[in-house]
mmCIF file of C-alpha atoms and ligand atoms in Angstrom:
data_model
loop_
_atom_site.group_PDB
_atom_site.id
_atom_site.type_symbol
_atom_site.label_atom_id
_atom_site.label_comp_id
_atom_site.label_asym_id
_atom_site.label_seq_id
_atom_site.Cartn_x
_atom_site.Cartn_y
_atom_site.Cartn_z
ATOM 1 C CA UNK A 213 25.717 -139.828 -66.066
ATOM 2 C CA UNK A 214 23.831 -137.060 -64.635
ATOM 3 C CA UNK A 215 22.240 -139.546 -61.771
ATOM 4 C CA UNK A 216 25.954 -140.696 -61.094
ATOM 5 C CA UNK A 217 26.990 -137.000 -60.883
ATOM 6 C CA UNK A 218 29.465 -137.131 -63.690
ATOM 7 C CA UNK A 219 27.490 -134.909 -65.872
ATOM 8 C CA UNK A 220 25.756 -131.589 -64.537
ATOM 9 C CA UNK A 221 22.734 -130.097 -66.191
ATOM 10 C CA UNK A 222 21.397 -126.902 -66.003
ATOM 11 C CA UNK A 223 18.718 -124.551 -67.649
ATOM 12 C CA UNK A 224 20.990 -121.606 -67.902
ATOM 13 C CA UNK A 225 24.624 -120.850 -68.012
ATOM 14 C CA UNK A 226 24.575 -118.876 -64.779
ATOM 15 C CA UNK A 227 22.913 -122.155 -63.101
ATOM 16 C CA UNK A 228 25.828 -124.210 -64.655
ATOM 17 C CA UNK A 229 28.423 -122.053 -63.515
ATOM 18 C CA UNK A 230 26.965 -121.905 -59.965
ATOM 19 C CA UNK A 231 26.443 -125.819 -59.735
ATOM 20 C CA UNK A 232 30.035 -126.638 -61.012
ATOM 21 C CA UNK A 233 32.106 -123.803 -59.293
ATOM 22 C CA UNK A 234 32.815 -121.849 -62.779
ATOM 23 C CA UNK A 235 33.162 -118.237 -63.111
ATOM 24 C CA UNK A 236 29.831 -117.278 -65.090
ATOM 25 C CA UNK A 237 31.508 -114.459 -67.067
ATOM 26 C CA UNK A 238 34.298 -116.871 -68.177
ATOM 27 C CA UNK A 239 31.822 -119.453 -69.078
ATOM 28 C CA UNK A 240 29.651 -117.197 -71.168
ATOM 29 C CA UNK A 241 32.817 -115.656 -72.882
ATOM 30 C CA UNK A 242 33.848 -119.321 -73.694
ATOM 31 C CA UNK A 243 30.446 -119.958 -75.245
ATOM 32 C CA UNK A 244 30.377 -116.766 -77.149
ATOM 33 C CA UNK A 245 34.031 -117.347 -78.525
ATOM 34 C CA UNK A 246 32.868 -120.995 -79.634
ATOM 35 C CA UNK A 247 29.800 -119.621 -81.258
ATOM 36 C CA UNK A 248 31.714 -116.678 -83.126
ATOM 37 C CA UNK A 249 34.215 -119.278 -84.281
ATOM 38 C CA UNK A 250 31.608 -121.811 -85.616
ATOM 39 C CA UNK A 251 29.875 -119.158 -87.314
ATOM 40 C CA UNK A 252 32.789 -117.961 -88.985
ATOM 41 C CA UNK A 253 33.082 -114.558 -87.425
ATOM 42 C CA UNK A 254 36.259 -115.357 -85.569
ATOM 43 C CA UNK A 255 39.388 -117.533 -85.569
ATOM 44 C CA UNK A 256 39.719 -119.826 -82.820
ATOM 45 C CA UNK A 257 42.631 -118.502 -80.667
ATOM 46 C CA UNK A 258 43.371 -122.346 -79.954
ATOM 47 C CA UNK A 259 43.465 -123.121 -83.638
ATOM 48 C CA UNK A 260 40.185 -125.275 -83.651
ATOM 49 C CA UNK A 261 38.338 -125.161 -87.093
ATOM 50 C CA UNK A 262 34.872 -125.880 -87.464
ATOM 51 C CA UNK A 263 34.565 -128.900 -89.876
ATOM 52 C CA UNK A 264 31.256 -130.846 -89.256
ATOM 53 C CA UNK A 265 27.574 -130.257 -88.892
ATOM 54 C CA UNK A 266 27.927 -130.916 -85.180
ATOM 55 C CA UNK A 267 29.907 -127.691 -85.047
ATOM 56 C CA UNK A 268 26.801 -125.502 -84.786
ATOM 57 C CA UNK A 269 26.107 -122.412 -82.462
ATOM 58 C CA UNK A 270 25.035 -123.299 -78.947
ATOM 59 C CA UNK A 271 22.473 -120.470 -77.793
ATOM 60 C CA UNK A 272 19.687 -122.397 -75.788
ATOM 61 C CA UNK A 273 19.647 -124.697 -72.845
ATOM 62 C CA UNK A 274 19.728 -126.915 -71.166
ATOM 63 C CA UNK A 275 23.507 -126.952 -70.965
ATOM 64 C CA UNK A 276 25.487 -129.911 -69.592
ATOM 65 C CA UNK A 277 28.982 -129.932 -68.099
ATOM 66 C CA UNK A 278 31.493 -132.721 -67.092
ATOM 67 C CA UNK A 279 35.176 -132.935 -66.105
ATOM 68 C CA UNK A 280 37.741 -134.064 -68.585
ATOM 69 C CA UNK A 281 41.102 -135.440 -67.754
ATOM 70 C CA UNK A 282 43.942 -136.621 -69.717
ATOM 71 C CA UNK A 283 44.165 -140.548 -69.683
ATOM 72 C CA UNK A 284 46.098 -143.461 -71.486
ATOM 73 C CA UNK A 285 44.064 -144.777 -73.822
ATOM 74 C CA UNK A 286 46.276 -147.519 -75.370
ATOM 75 C CA UNK A 287 49.874 -148.125 -75.365
ATOM 76 C CA UNK A 288 51.476 -149.209 -78.788
ATOM 77 C CA UNK A 289 54.625 -150.857 -77.270
ATOM 78 C CA UNK A 290 55.207 -153.772 -75.221
ATOM 79 C CA UNK A 291 56.375 -157.533 -75.323
ATOM 80 C CA UNK A 292 56.730 -158.969 -78.625
ATOM 81 C CA UNK A 293 54.753 -162.422 -79.217
ATOM 82 C CA UNK A 294 54.657 -164.971 -82.009
ATOM 83 C CA UNK A 295 51.457 -166.477 -83.432
ATOM 84 C CA UNK A 296 51.203 -168.666 -80.624
ATOM 85 C CA UNK A 297 51.324 -165.838 -78.120
ATOM 86 C CA UNK A 298 54.676 -166.916 -76.808
ATOM 87 C CA UNK A 299 56.773 -164.038 -75.591
ATOM 88 C CA UNK A 300 60.003 -163.506 -77.694
ATOM 89 C CA UNK A 301 63.392 -162.818 -76.186
ATOM 90 C CA UNK A 302 65.879 -160.405 -77.635
ATOM 91 C CA UNK A 303 67.095 -162.911 -80.413
ATOM 92 C CA UNK A 304 63.274 -163.437 -81.449
ATOM 93 C CA UNK A 305 63.211 -166.833 -79.838
ATOM 94 C CA UNK A 306 60.121 -167.812 -77.776
ATOM 95 C CA UNK A 307 60.689 -167.855 -74.071
ATOM 96 C CA UNK A 308 59.373 -171.229 -72.955
ATOM 97 C CA UNK A 309 56.127 -171.227 -70.889
ATOM 98 C CA UNK A 310 55.890 -167.308 -71.027
ATOM 99 C CA UNK A 311 52.577 -166.124 -72.803
ATOM 100 C CA UNK A 312 51.306 -162.627 -73.249
ATOM 101 C CA UNK A 313 48.308 -160.865 -75.032
ATOM 102 C CA UNK A 314 46.538 -157.596 -75.036
ATOM 103 C CA UNK A 315 47.879 -154.238 -73.446
ATOM 104 C CA UNK A 316 51.205 -155.612 -72.165
ATOM 105 C CA UNK A 317 51.903 -156.764 -75.913
ATOM 106 C CA UNK A 318 53.256 -154.421 -78.565
ATOM 107 C CA UNK A 319 53.483 -154.705 -82.522
ATOM 108 C CA UNK A 320 50.229 -156.368 -83.012
ATOM 109 C CA UNK A 321 48.682 -153.177 -84.483
ATOM 110 C CA UNK A 322 51.600 -152.004 -86.519
ATOM 111 C CA UNK A 323 52.337 -148.238 -86.104
ATOM 112 C CA UNK A 324 48.655 -147.159 -85.211
ATOM 113 C CA UNK A 325 45.831 -148.693 -83.722
ATOM 114 C CA UNK A 326 42.252 -148.458 -85.459
ATOM 115 C CA UNK A 327 39.805 -147.513 -82.951
ATOM 116 C CA UNK A 328 37.806 -150.311 -81.237
ATOM 117 C CA UNK A 329 40.302 -153.043 -82.094
ATOM 118 C CA UNK A 330 42.051 -153.472 -78.729
ATOM 119 C CA UNK A 331 39.320 -155.700 -77.384
ATOM 120 C CA UNK A 332 39.545 -157.752 -80.351
ATOM 121 C CA UNK A 333 43.287 -158.146 -79.898
ATOM 122 C CA UNK A 334 42.732 -158.901 -76.073
ATOM 123 C CA UNK A 335 40.133 -161.670 -76.948
ATOM 124 C CA UNK A 336 41.708 -163.181 -79.905
ATOM 125 C CA UNK A 337 45.233 -163.277 -78.466
ATOM 126 C CA UNK A 338 43.981 -164.211 -74.867
ATOM 127 C CA UNK A 339 42.240 -167.295 -76.314
ATOM 128 C CA UNK A 340 45.149 -167.883 -78.334
ATOM 129 C CA UNK A 341 47.499 -167.757 -75.451
ATOM 130 C CA UNK A 342 45.458 -169.676 -73.055
ATOM 131 C CA UNK A 343 45.011 -172.458 -75.727
ATOM 132 C CA UNK A 344 48.598 -172.857 -76.281
ATOM 133 C CA UNK A 345 49.554 -172.437 -72.617
ATOM 134 C CA UNK A 346 46.970 -175.570 -71.836
ATOM 135 C CA UNK A 347 48.446 -177.532 -74.624
ATOM 136 C CA UNK A 348 51.921 -176.793 -73.557
ATOM 137 C CA UNK A 349 51.063 -178.035 -70.241
ATOM 138 C CA UNK A 350 49.736 -181.210 -71.780
ATOM 139 C CA UNK A 351 45.821 -180.164 -71.392
ATOM 140 C CA UNK A 352 43.583 -181.046 -74.347
ATOM 141 C CA UNK A 353 41.660 -178.016 -75.408
ATOM 142 C CA UNK A 354 38.931 -178.089 -77.822
HETATM 143 C C1 FAD B 1227 39.242 -144.652 -71.621
HETATM 144 C C2 FAD B 1227 39.372 -145.837 -72.595
HETATM 145 C C3 FAD B 1227 38.725 -146.258 -73.721
HETATM 146 C C4 FAD B 1227 38.960 -147.502 -74.335
HETATM 147 N N1 FAD B 1227 37.970 -147.715 -75.164
HETATM 148 C C5 FAD B 1227 38.183 -148.660 -76.157
HETATM 149 C C6 FAD B 1227 37.204 -149.258 -77.116
HETATM 150 O O1 FAD B 1227 36.356 -148.506 -77.496
HETATM 151 N N2 FAD B 1227 37.491 -150.149 -77.951
HETATM 152 C C7 FAD B 1227 38.523 -151.072 -77.969
HETATM 153 O O2 FAD B 1227 38.845 -151.997 -78.492
HETATM 154 N N3 FAD B 1227 39.664 -150.759 -76.753
HETATM 155 C C8 FAD B 1227 39.332 -149.553 -75.957
HETATM 156 N N4 FAD B 1227 40.357 -149.290 -75.235
HETATM 157 C C9 FAD B 1227 41.426 -150.049 -74.957
HETATM 158 C C10 FAD B 1227 41.126 -151.414 -74.044
HETATM 159 O O3 FAD B 1227 40.108 -151.201 -73.137
HETATM 160 C C11 FAD B 1227 42.363 -152.006 -73.497
HETATM 161 O O4 FAD B 1227 43.254 -152.329 -74.699
HETATM 162 C C12 FAD B 1227 41.945 -153.457 -72.682
HETATM 163 O O5 FAD B 1227 41.216 -153.086 -71.945
HETATM 164 C C13 FAD B 1227 43.347 -153.947 -72.177
HETATM 165 O O6 FAD B 1227 43.043 -155.165 -71.718
HETATM 166 P P1 FAD B 1227 44.111 -156.132 -70.766
HETATM 167 O O7 FAD B 1227 43.340 -156.980 -70.388
HETATM 168 O O8 FAD B 1227 45.122 -156.357 -71.807
HETATM 169 O O9 FAD B 1227 44.760 -154.842 -69.912
HETATM 170 P P2 FAD B 1227 44.187 -154.383 -68.809
HETATM 171 O O10 FAD B 1227 42.619 -153.973 -68.811
HETATM 172 O O11 FAD B 1227 45.011 -153.057 -68.137
HETATM 173 O O12 FAD B 1227 44.233 -155.400 -67.579
HETATM 174 C C14 FAD B 1227 45.473 -155.858 -66.855
HETATM 175 C C15 FAD B 1227 45.137 -156.135 -65.475
HETATM 176 O O13 FAD B 1227 46.191 -156.536 -64.809
HETATM 177 C C16 FAD B 1227 46.046 -156.116 -63.504
HETATM 178 N N5 FAD B 1227 47.338 -156.010 -62.889
HETATM 179 C C17 FAD B 1227 48.543 -155.088 -63.233
HETATM 180 N N6 FAD B 1227 49.656 -155.378 -62.456
HETATM 181 C C18 FAD B 1227 49.284 -156.549 -61.815
HETATM 182 C C19 FAD B 1227 50.239 -157.551 -60.984
HETATM 183 N N7 FAD B 1227 51.314 -157.196 -60.770
HETATM 184 N N8 FAD B 1227 49.494 -158.623 -60.408
HETATM 185 C C20 FAD B 1227 48.059 -158.824 -60.776
HETATM 186 N N9 FAD B 1227 47.341 -158.123 -61.580
HETATM 187 C C21 FAD B 1227 47.840 -156.931 -61.994
HETATM 188 C C22 FAD B 1227 45.461 -154.849 -63.382
HETATM 189 O O14 FAD B 1227 44.872 -154.370 -62.357
HETATM 190 C C23 FAD B 1227 44.324 -155.034 -64.449
HETATM 191 O O15 FAD B 1227 43.141 -155.697 -63.906
HETATM 192 C C24 FAD B 1227 40.051 -148.189 -74.185
HETATM 193 C C25 FAD B 1227 40.701 -147.877 -73.141
HETATM 194 C C26 FAD B 1227 40.811 -146.755 -72.183
HETATM 195 C C27 FAD B 1227 41.432 -146.433 -71.064
#
């Protein structure tokens, strides 16, 4: 990630601020606040609570920085399918010849998806959809 330029590494906070364009005083204040919160000396103004062993004070370099942006991780809604991966209409009847799987479908994971299960969903129902689409077209699938 460093070689690709996604992560910046520096020995000191001043160097890190310089190479990322951050205000060094704000960066240091942020680290100071974090250290005070995890040591129990201060309540976090944003509500963070130190709750595991990784929440330890950061006092020595090297320091690392990377940009973080919000992104869609997984969509829970989508087309409803049956066990043959056929898309259902609003009367819960299969739409002939229309199959779906993966991110475009909804309901597979109930009301919450366990982390890591989306790829299982894609592979399982992808194969299932392909198998039934082929069979529907008269192609034998082993
Ligand atoms: C940051 C991130 C981390 C994730 N981590 C995990 C993880 O650790 N474990 C896990 O299980 N899941 C994870 N997921 C979720 C998982 O990656 C997705 O659920 C999965 O990749 C969805 O696959 P898909 O093929 O259904 O949809 P997509 O990957 O969205 O594929 C849809 C494809 O259709 C194409 N397309 C769209 N419109 C058209 C069109 N009109 N014509 C032709 N092509 C079109 C798109 O370009 C795209 O290539 C993560 C997702 C994100 C964003």
